[in-house]
Amino acid sequence: MEDDVVLSAPLFAEMDPENSRALIESMNPVSFARGDVLFHEGDPGDRLFVIRSGKIKLGRRSSDGRENLLSIQGPGEMFGELSLFDPGPRTATATVVADAELVELAHVELVAWLEQHPTVAKHLLKALAHRLRRTNEALADLVFSDVPGRVAKALLDLATRFGEPTDEGVRVAHDLTQEELAQLVGASRETVNKALADFAARGWVRREGRAVVLLDADRLERRAR
Ligand code: CMP
């Protein structure tokens, strides 16, 4: 059952069960607790990870210590491949935000695998292209959208990956602190907090600690445009 999640990663797309099994067996299972750092921006990178359960934040730090989150990754998602395709140091720091189980694959093993199974490269390219699209969109939002618009968009995006339907609406257990949510949106904690309080006052969301229930996703979507 748990392997089903790993098998949904781009690495395994269209792979027959026998090959998938062989690849999974060459991967090493690892577990981490909230707050653990898997690697730091600037470290040499020699492996990639696929998430089985939990959540990982990928972030960068400015020279004056401010943090920006590039992405929150969850089950079935993969990270740590950029330092393989473009040899160089890690482009971000990976930190656990919800206790996580992952499998890791050494870059050298992936290279050997790609030589034998070149079609896998097509799916990895697709995943990279998808990431570039998302990054372009996030960049445009930083320039063109206001903070409440970006908060609405971030909540909707988190809902597509971590949301659970309930009678009231989608419940998103994002596991992020207010500070982390602000780093994801690229704004101060105060401004993000104000936007969330405003959404709550309008009845669009209800806040529950490190989760939020989207009571009116249509309104949020309109606000995100
Ligand atoms: P690597 O550079 O090896 O280590 C950090 C990882 O963060 C990187 O590989 C990617 O897997 C991931 N990453 C970097 N930039 C982004 C981004 N903009 N969106 C999502 N993931 C990213």
XYZ file of N, CA and C and ligand atoms in Angstrom:
697
model
N 0.842 -1.203 0.000
C 0.000 0.000 0.000
C 0.881 1.258 0.000
N 1.867 1.281 0.919
C 2.725 2.463 1.001
C 3.529 2.652 -0.285
N 3.914 1.506 -0.916
C 4.676 1.618 -2.144
C 3.851 2.241 -3.251
N 2.509 2.126 -3.185
C 1.656 2.749 -4.208
C 1.944 4.231 -4.291
N 2.169 4.853 -3.127
C 2.434 6.284 -3.093
C 3.751 6.571 -3.808
N 4.757 5.786 -3.496
C 6.066 5.983 -4.129
C 5.950 5.751 -5.640
N 5.145 4.760 -6.009
C 4.998 4.428 -7.436
C 4.302 5.527 -8.230
N 3.624 6.459 -7.530
C 2.973 7.546 -8.258
C 3.961 8.651 -8.636
N 5.214 8.547 -8.185
C 6.229 9.561 -8.531
C 6.600 9.438 -10.016
N 7.003 10.565 -10.639
C 7.322 10.555 -12.073
C 8.366 9.512 -12.457
N 9.236 9.218 -11.510
C 10.300 8.236 -11.740
C 9.738 6.889 -12.205
N 8.522 6.564 -11.758
C 7.949 5.241 -12.033
C 6.861 5.263 -13.107
N 6.628 6.467 -13.713
C 5.525 6.571 -14.674
C 5.708 5.571 -15.817
N 4.642 4.881 -16.157
C 4.615 3.902 -17.264
C 5.645 2.785 -17.116
N 6.151 2.566 -15.913
C 7.139 1.498 -15.724
C 6.401 0.209 -15.393
N 6.851 -0.920 -15.963
C 6.118 -2.145 -15.642
C 6.445 -2.576 -14.211
N 5.536 -3.386 -13.596
C 5.682 -3.697 -12.170
C 7.025 -4.332 -11.812
N 7.552 -5.142 -12.747
C 8.825 -5.820 -12.445
C 9.973 -4.809 -12.307
N 10.022 -3.881 -13.252
C 11.065 -2.849 -13.190
C 10.872 -1.925 -11.981
N 9.596 -1.595 -11.698
C 9.318 -0.726 -10.544
C 9.840 -1.379 -9.274
N 9.545 -2.664 -9.155
C 9.975 -3.410 -7.966
C 11.505 -3.362 -7.852
N 12.187 -3.610 -8.986
C 13.658 -3.630 -8.980
C 14.203 -2.253 -8.577
N 13.571 -1.197 -9.097
C 14.067 0.150 -8.765
C 13.820 0.458 -7.285
N 12.624 0.121 -6.799
C 12.320 0.376 -5.381
C 13.312 -0.372 -4.492
N 13.673 -1.577 -4.915
C 14.604 -2.349 -4.076
C 15.995 -1.725 -4.025
N 16.329 -0.930 -5.044
C 17.652 -0.284 -4.997
C 17.592 1.045 -4.231
N 16.400 1.373 -3.707
C 16.252 2.622 -2.955
C 16.292 2.328 -1.458
N 16.756 3.315 -0.724
C 16.962 3.115 0.706
C 15.865 3.835 1.503
N 15.084 3.119 2.357
C 14.064 3.836 3.134
C 14.690 4.627 4.285
N 14.195 5.835 4.509
C 14.691 6.686 5.603
C 13.498 7.369 6.262
N 13.583 7.654 7.573
C 12.506 8.409 8.233
C 13.097 9.576 9.001
N 12.300 10.640 9.084
C 12.739 11.865 9.746
C 11.583 12.455 10.540
N 11.924 13.274 11.547
C 10.897 13.927 12.376
C 10.836 15.412 12.035
N 9.697 16.044 12.383
C 9.533 17.484 12.115
C 10.759 18.262 12.603
N 11.257 19.135 11.759
C 12.412 19.959 12.129
C 13.729 19.405 11.611
N 13.768 18.110 11.294
C 15.023 17.542 10.767
C 15.340 18.165 9.408
N 16.637 18.369 9.179
C 17.073 18.903 7.887
C 17.718 17.766 7.095
N 17.199 17.507 5.885
C 17.756 16.417 5.063
C 19.046 16.855 4.399
N 19.046 18.109 3.917
C 20.276 18.689 3.373
C 20.117 20.205 3.328
N 21.246 20.889 3.235
C 21.253 22.354 3.187
C 21.565 22.846 1.781
N 20.984 24.002 1.473
C 21.352 24.712 0.240
C 22.875 24.841 0.222
N 23.488 24.542 -0.910
C 24.948 24.677 -1.004
C 25.702 23.386 -0.742
N 25.047 22.408 -0.089
C 25.704 21.108 0.131
C 25.927 20.435 -1.227
N 26.931 19.551 -1.310
C 27.003 18.733 -2.525
C 25.828 17.742 -2.509
N 25.224 17.484 -3.649
C 24.056 16.588 -3.675
C 24.403 15.285 -4.364
N 24.085 14.152 -3.722
C 24.415 12.881 -4.371
C 23.234 11.918 -4.405
N 22.030 12.408 -4.002
C 20.882 11.505 -4.024
C 19.587 12.290 -4.164
N 18.554 11.605 -4.627
C 17.236 12.242 -4.664
C 16.294 11.457 -3.761
N 15.161 12.059 -3.471
C 14.220 11.463 -2.513
C 12.813 11.404 -3.104
N 12.077 10.353 -2.742
C 10.645 10.285 -3.044
C 9.942 10.153 -1.692
N 8.866 10.947 -1.515
C 8.180 10.968 -0.208
C 7.105 9.890 -0.150
N 7.162 9.101 0.901
C 6.126 8.083 1.143
C 4.999 8.675 1.987
N 5.393 9.379 3.045
C 4.400 10.046 3.903
C 5.062 11.262 4.530
N 4.224 12.206 4.986
C 4.761 13.408 5.621
C 4.923 14.552 4.627
N 5.579 15.608 5.082
C 5.747 16.800 4.233
C 7.153 17.390 4.419
N 7.673 17.900 3.325
C 9.016 18.498 3.325
C 8.917 19.912 2.749
N 9.578 20.869 3.400
C 9.620 22.211 2.801
C 10.984 22.415 2.151
N 10.955 23.058 0.979
C 12.191 23.373 0.269
C 12.343 24.882 0.314
N 13.408 25.344 0.949
C 13.526 26.783 1.162
C 14.917 27.309 0.906
N 14.961 28.613 0.711
C 16.240 29.302 0.524
C 16.317 30.436 1.520
N 17.543 30.790 1.884
C 17.750 31.830 2.884
C 18.561 32.954 2.256
N 18.138 34.196 2.523
C 18.891 35.335 1.984
C 20.095 35.604 2.881
N 21.017 36.448 2.404
C 22.241 36.684 3.178
C 21.920 37.349 4.522
N 20.765 38.068 4.617
C 20.427 38.692 5.904
C 19.519 37.780 6.756
N 19.384 36.505 6.344
C 18.706 35.525 7.209
C 17.234 35.313 6.940
N 16.643 36.058 5.979
C 15.223 35.837 5.690
C 15.057 34.547 4.892
N 13.906 33.898 5.082
C 13.678 32.629 4.395
C 12.550 32.735 3.398
N 12.698 32.028 2.287
C 11.634 31.957 1.290
C 11.402 30.480 0.991
N 10.137 30.071 0.990
C 9.850 28.671 0.676
C 9.500 28.533 -0.797
N 10.201 27.623 -1.483
C 9.945 27.397 -2.908
C 8.747 26.481 -3.076
N 8.613 25.538 -2.130
C 7.579 24.525 -2.313
C 7.422 23.680 -1.059
N 6.197 23.164 -0.890
C 5.953 22.143 0.141
C 5.670 20.859 -0.616
N 6.416 19.821 -0.332
C 6.249 18.561 -1.070
C 5.625 17.510 -0.176
N 4.746 16.711 -0.767
C 4.068 15.666 0.003
C 4.185 14.306 -0.657
N 3.392 13.337 -0.172
C 3.495 11.956 -0.654
C 3.452 11.834 -2.182
N 4.367 11.029 -2.719
C 4.421 10.782 -4.165
C 5.251 11.823 -4.902
N 5.732 12.848 -4.174
C 6.538 13.868 -4.853
C 8.032 13.583 -4.656
N 8.812 14.167 -5.558
C 10.238 13.848 -5.622
C 11.053 15.135 -5.568
N 12.166 15.112 -4.915
C 13.048 16.296 -4.907
C 14.494 15.844 -4.747
N 15.406 16.780 -5.058
C 16.838 16.478 -4.912
C 17.468 16.014 -6.210
N 16.748 16.269 -7.333
C 17.251 15.791 -8.627
C 18.017 16.878 -9.390
N 17.831 18.164 -9.006
C 18.456 19.238 -9.801
C 19.975 19.142 -9.777
N 20.521 18.783 -8.617
C 21.980 18.707 -8.510
C 22.532 17.521 -9.309
N 21.629 16.671 -9.815
C 22.076 15.603 -10.717
C 22.058 16.111 -12.154
N 20.914 16.720 -12.564
C 20.790 17.142 -13.963
C 21.672 18.343 -14.276
N 21.882 19.195 -13.264
C 22.777 20.333 -13.454
C 23.800 20.236 -12.324
N 24.870 19.448 -12.541
C 25.772 19.154 -11.429
C 26.238 20.427 -10.727
N 26.076 20.444 -9.441
C 26.411 21.614 -8.643
C 25.811 21.413 -7.277
N 25.931 22.434 -6.420
C 25.417 22.280 -5.061
C 23.893 22.255 -5.007
N 23.357 21.796 -3.879
C 21.910 21.799 -3.648
C 21.363 23.210 -3.803
N 20.230 23.339 -4.497
C 19.670 24.667 -4.753
C 18.734 25.129 -3.641
N 18.442 24.269 -2.685
C 17.540 24.638 -1.584
C 17.823 23.737 -0.385
N 17.316 24.173 0.773
C 17.410 23.353 1.992
C 16.115 22.567 2.136
N 16.226 21.276 2.461
C 15.030 20.437 2.633
C 14.832 20.159 4.119
N 13.698 20.599 4.662
C 13.407 20.444 6.093
C 12.051 19.770 6.260
N 11.952 18.890 7.252
C 10.706 18.157 7.484
C 9.700 19.054 8.220
N 8.472 19.180 7.662
C 7.434 19.921 8.391
C 6.401 18.988 9.022
N 6.277 17.776 8.506
C 5.438 16.767 9.173
C 6.204 15.447 9.074
N 6.322 14.736 10.198
C 7.130 13.507 10.263
C 7.031 12.751 8.934
N 8.188 12.355 8.404
C 8.191 11.862 7.031
C 8.930 10.541 6.867
N 8.384 9.720 5.969
C 9.091 8.523 5.510
C 9.371 8.727 4.032
N 10.600 8.451 3.659
C 10.999 8.677 2.268
C 11.813 7.495 1.777
N 12.038 7.449 0.465
C 13.048 6.540 -0.054
C 14.058 7.391 -0.800
N 15.327 7.027 -0.672
C 16.365 7.808 -1.348
C 17.039 6.951 -2.407
N 17.456 7.617 -3.470
C 18.128 6.922 -4.569
C 19.384 7.706 -4.915
N 20.526 7.012 -4.919
C 21.788 7.693 -5.227
C 21.764 8.143 -6.681
N 22.275 9.348 -6.943
C 22.310 9.854 -8.315
C 23.003 8.865 -9.259
N 24.109 8.235 -8.800
C 24.830 7.304 -9.695
C 23.928 6.137 -10.103
N 23.080 5.716 -9.166
C 22.173 4.602 -9.497
C 21.122 5.052 -10.494
N 20.649 6.297 -10.331
C 19.642 6.804 -11.272
C 20.251 6.920 -12.674
N 21.493 7.389 -12.762
C 22.148 7.522 -14.069
C 22.234 6.148 -14.735
N 22.648 5.143 -13.973
C 22.755 3.791 -14.524
C 21.383 3.306 -14.994
N 20.354 3.625 -14.190
C 18.994 3.196 -14.517
C 18.507 3.888 -15.802
N 18.803 5.178 -15.922
C 18.350 5.935 -17.104
C 19.016 5.406 -18.378
N 20.260 4.940 -18.235
C 20.932 4.395 -19.415
C 20.227 3.133 -19.903
N 19.723 2.354 -18.953
C 19.018 1.116 -19.336
C 17.558 1.368 -19.707
N 16.963 2.408 -19.135
C 15.532 2.685 -19.354
C 15.352 4.139 -19.754
N 15.726 4.491 -20.991
C 15.714 5.910 -21.384
C 14.334 6.568 -21.339
N 13.250 5.775 -21.427
C 11.921 6.417 -21.420
C 11.637 7.082 -20.073
N 12.299 6.615 -19.012
C 12.093 7.229 -17.692
C 12.506 8.706 -17.743
N 13.534 9.001 -18.564
C 14.024 10.385 -18.662
C 12.909 11.311 -19.152
N 12.045 10.779 -20.039
C 10.937 11.589 -20.578
C 10.034 12.077 -19.434
N 9.768 11.174 -18.492
C 8.873 11.540 -17.382
C 9.545 12.490 -16.404
N 10.850 12.327 -16.256
C 11.569 13.253 -15.366
C 11.614 14.649 -15.991
N 11.758 14.691 -17.323
C 11.733 15.992 -18.017
C 10.373 16.644 -17.850
N 9.329 15.825 -17.955
C 7.974 16.347 -17.817
C 7.792 16.956 -16.415
N 8.300 16.248 -15.404
C 8.173 16.742 -14.026
C 8.949 18.056 -13.857
N 10.127 18.124 -14.492
C 10.926 19.360 -14.405
C 10.216 20.517 -15.089
N 9.610 20.222 -16.261
C 8.901 21.267 -17.004
C 7.712 21.763 -16.181
N 7.029 20.837 -15.531
C 5.880 21.196 -14.694
C 6.333 22.116 -13.556
N 7.483 21.783 -12.970
C 8.019 22.600 -11.876
C 8.381 24.003 -12.368
N 8.911 24.078 -13.582
C 9.261 25.383 -14.152
C 7.998 26.224 -14.379
N 6.941 25.568 -14.885
C 5.662 26.277 -15.069
C 5.174 26.869 -13.750
N 5.209 26.035 -12.697
C 4.736 26.492 -11.385
C 5.583 27.647 -10.874
N 6.888 27.512 -11.084
C 7.794 28.553 -10.603
C 7.536 29.862 -11.350
N 7.303 29.765 -12.672
C 6.994 30.972 -13.459
C 5.728 31.625 -12.947
N 4.746 30.786 -12.631
C 3.477 31.321 -12.162
C 3.659 32.024 -10.813
N 4.445 31.383 -9.934
C 4.683 31.968 -8.609
C 5.417 33.307 -8.750
N 6.332 33.360 -9.705
C 7.090 34.587 -9.931
C 6.156 35.699 -10.426
N 5.269 35.348 -11.366
C 4.317 36.339 -11.881
C 3.393 36.803 -10.755
N 2.963 35.877 -9.893
C 2.079 36.261 -8.784
C 2.772 37.224 -7.831
N 4.079 36.992 -7.620
C 4.829 37.890 -6.720
C 4.838 39.305 -7.277
N 4.890 39.396 -8.610
C 4.962 40.712 -9.248
C 3.573 41.325 -9.420
N 2.602 40.497 -9.833
C 1.303 41.050 -10.238
C 0.186 40.946 -9.203
N 0.282 39.989 -8.245
C -0.849 39.796 -7.319
C -0.561 40.426 -5.963
N -1.636 40.782 -5.248
C -1.449 41.303 -3.892
C -1.350 40.122 -2.908
N -1.055 40.439 -1.652
C -0.832 39.360 -0.681
C -2.094 38.498 -0.479
N -3.298 39.100 -0.287
C -4.473 38.227 -0.117
C -4.672 37.299 -1.327
N -4.405 37.785 -2.524
C -4.530 36.948 -3.725
C -3.563 35.779 -3.659
N -2.345 36.055 -3.204
C -1.340 34.982 -3.133
C -1.686 33.998 -2.021
N -2.253 34.507 -0.918
C -2.643 33.606 0.187
C -3.757 32.682 -0.306
N -4.756 33.262 -1.008
C -5.862 32.450 -1.528
C -5.317 31.366 -2.452
N -4.389 31.747 -3.313
C -3.828 30.782 -4.260
C -3.048 29.681 -3.548
N -2.269 30.071 -2.544
C -1.479 29.084 -1.803
C -2.403 28.084 -1.098
N -3.512 28.583 -0.524
C -4.439 27.680 0.169
C -5.068 26.699 -0.820
N -5.446 27.206 -1.993
C -6.059 26.334 -2.999
C -5.058 25.299 -3.497
N -3.810 25.724 -3.655
C -2.774 24.791 -4.111
C -2.519 23.713 -3.052
N -2.427 24.126 -1.785
C -2.210 23.148 -0.705
C -3.401 22.193 -0.631
N -4.617 22.736 -0.916
C -5.825 21.896 -0.851
C -5.796 20.804 -1.910
N -5.242 21.121 -3.100
C -5.237 20.089 -4.153
C -4.320 18.929 -3.757
N -3.332 19.208 -2.925
C -2.407 18.119 -2.584
C -2.636 17.506 -1.209
N -3.098 18.333 -0.266
C -3.211 17.814 1.101
C -4.641 17.887 1.639
N -5.589 18.298 0.792
C -6.963 18.507 1.274
C -7.731 17.207 1.474
N -8.616 17.228 2.490
C -9.529 16.099 2.750
C -10.934 16.670 2.706
N -11.825 16.083 1.890
C -13.188 16.624 1.858
C -13.913 16.386 3.185
N -14.646 17.390 3.648
C -15.501 17.224 4.832
C -16.868 17.806 4.449
N -17.859 17.690 5.360
C -19.197 18.213 5.057
C -19.166 19.715 4.820
N -18.248 20.382 5.526
C -18.216 21.856 5.437
C -17.409 22.374 4.255
N -16.465 21.563 3.806
C -15.560 22.014 2.741
C -14.263 21.220 2.853
N -13.267 21.627 2.086
C -12.007 20.873 2.099
C -11.173 21.297 3.310
N -10.738 20.307 4.078
C -9.878 20.607 5.227
C -8.424 20.386 4.801
N -7.618 21.425 4.975
C -6.222 21.345 4.537
C -5.307 21.347 5.763
N -4.770 20.174 6.081
C -3.818 20.090 7.199
C -2.437 20.373 6.617
N -2.075 21.668 6.582
C -0.819 22.027 5.899
C 0.390 21.846 6.803
N 0.183 21.774 8.116
C 1.275 21.580 9.086
C 2.267 22.735 9.134
N 1.899 23.884 8.555
C 2.832 25.015 8.536
C 2.510 25.990 9.655
N 3.542 26.577 10.237
C 3.331 27.665 11.191
C 2.938 28.909 10.383
N 2.479 29.948 11.083
C 2.129 31.194 10.382
C 3.351 31.767 9.658
N 4.497 31.616 10.319
C 5.744 32.113 9.733
C 6.048 31.366 8.423
N 5.878 30.039 8.451
C 6.168 29.240 7.252
C 5.188 29.563 6.123
N 3.920 29.761 6.498
C 2.921 30.122 5.484
C 3.304 31.453 4.827
N 3.769 32.385 5.667
C 4.192 33.691 5.149
C 5.409 33.530 4.226
N 6.334 32.652 4.587
C 7.520 32.434 3.749
C 7.137 31.807 2.408
N 6.082 31.006 2.421
C 5.623 30.368 1.188
C 4.988 31.394 0.247
N 4.295 32.371 0.854
C 3.586 33.371 0.070
C 4.520 34.534 -0.311
N 5.631 34.653 0.408
C 6.577 35.735 0.124
C 6.094 37.065 0.670
N 5.607 37.052 1.917
C 5.120 38.290 2.551
C 5.391 38.174 4.051
N 5.111 39.293 4.771
C 5.371 39.244 6.209
C 4.275 38.435 6.905
N 4.598 37.935 8.092
C 3.637 37.146 8.857
C 2.387 37.980 9.159
N 2.608 39.256 9.458
C 1.486 40.134 9.825
C 0.507 40.287 8.654
N 1.063 40.514 7.461
C 0.169 40.739 6.301
C -0.599 39.462 5.958
N 0.084 38.315 6.071
C -0.568 37.049 5.740
C -1.651 36.752 6.785
N -1.320 37.049 8.024
C -2.271 36.842 9.116
C -3.529 37.693 8.911
N -3.304 38.934 8.474
C -4.416 39.854 8.232
C -5.308 39.317 7.099
N -4.678 38.813 6.055
C -5.453 38.271 4.923
C -6.287 37.070 5.390
N -5.669 36.203 6.192
C -6.390 35.017 6.686
C -7.544 35.420 7.599
N -7.295 36.422 8.468
C -8.336 36.891 9.387
C -9.501 37.474 8.580
N -9.169 38.170 7.497
C -10.199 38.753 6.637
C -11.015 37.639 5.949
N -10.325 36.622 5.432
C -11.032 35.494 4.794
C -11.959 34.812 5.813
N -11.458 34.687 7.053
C -12.257 34.025 8.098
C -13.485 34.870 8.433
N -13.297 36.205 8.522
C -14.416 37.103 8.851
C -15.487 37.055 7.758
N -15.077 36.842 6.517
C -16.033 36.760 5.406
C -16.688 35.383 5.308
N -16.200 34.438 6.133
C -16.781 33.084 6.105
C -16.220 32.218 4.983
N -15.066 32.601 4.420
C -14.486 31.804 3.334
C -13.643 30.648 3.883
N -13.035 30.870 5.057
C -12.184 29.825 5.653
C -12.410 29.775 7.161
N -12.031 28.651 7.765
C -11.947 28.594 9.226
C -10.563 28.080 9.571
N -9.899 28.774 10.495
C -8.533 28.375 10.850
C -8.575 27.425 12.027
N -7.758 26.370 11.926
C -7.683 25.393 13.027
C -6.213 25.065 13.261
N -5.494 25.908 13.944
C -4.072 25.657 14.213
C -3.293 25.545 12.908
N -2.673 24.377 12.703
C -1.890 24.200 11.472
C -2.728 23.570 10.366
N -4.017 23.900 10.380
C -4.914 23.455 9.310
C -5.891 24.579 9.032
N -6.539 24.490 7.870
C -7.554 25.480 7.536
C -8.655 24.754 6.759
N -9.907 25.117 7.042
C -11.020 24.517 6.294
C -11.478 25.547 5.268
N -11.508 25.145 4.001
C -11.950 26.059 2.945
C -13.473 25.952 2.841
N -14.174 26.943 3.417
C -15.639 26.900 3.478
C -16.247 27.385 2.165
N -15.545 28.266 1.456
C -16.055 28.798 0.198
C -14.912 28.885 -0.820
N -14.644 27.733 -1.449
C -13.507 27.659 -2.380
C -13.738 28.532 -3.615
N -15.014 28.718 -4.012
C -15.293 29.542 -5.204
C -14.842 30.983 -4.988
N -15.185 31.513 -3.811
C -14.779 32.895 -3.510
C -13.259 33.010 -3.470
N -12.630 31.993 -2.859
C -11.162 32.022 -2.779
C -10.564 32.000 -4.181
N -11.163 31.176 -5.041
C -10.649 31.097 -6.409
C -10.763 32.436 -7.109
N -11.879 33.112 -6.910
C -12.043 34.427 -7.551
C -11.020 35.417 -7.001
N -10.763 35.298 -5.681
C -9.794 36.212 -5.046
C -8.373 35.921 -5.535
N -8.139 34.650 -5.906
C -6.791 34.258 -6.315
C -6.466 34.717 -7.745
N -7.498 35.061 -8.519
C -7.242 35.417 -9.937
C -6.601 36.780 -10.108
P 18.552 19.889 -5.520
O 19.079 21.179 -6.030
O 19.362 18.663 -5.679
O 18.161 20.074 -3.965
C 17.102 20.992 -3.659
C 15.864 20.533 -4.388
O 14.736 21.376 -4.258
C 16.117 20.559 -5.908
O 17.103 19.605 -6.233
C 14.724 20.342 -6.430
O 14.353 18.982 -6.328
C 13.909 21.150 -5.399
N 13.568 22.479 -5.949
C 14.405 23.476 -6.283
N 13.744 24.527 -6.762
C 12.431 24.207 -6.748
C 11.218 24.898 -7.099
N 11.252 26.131 -7.590
N 10.056 24.239 -6.945
C 10.028 22.992 -6.433
N 11.126 22.306 -6.067
C 12.320 22.899 -6.215
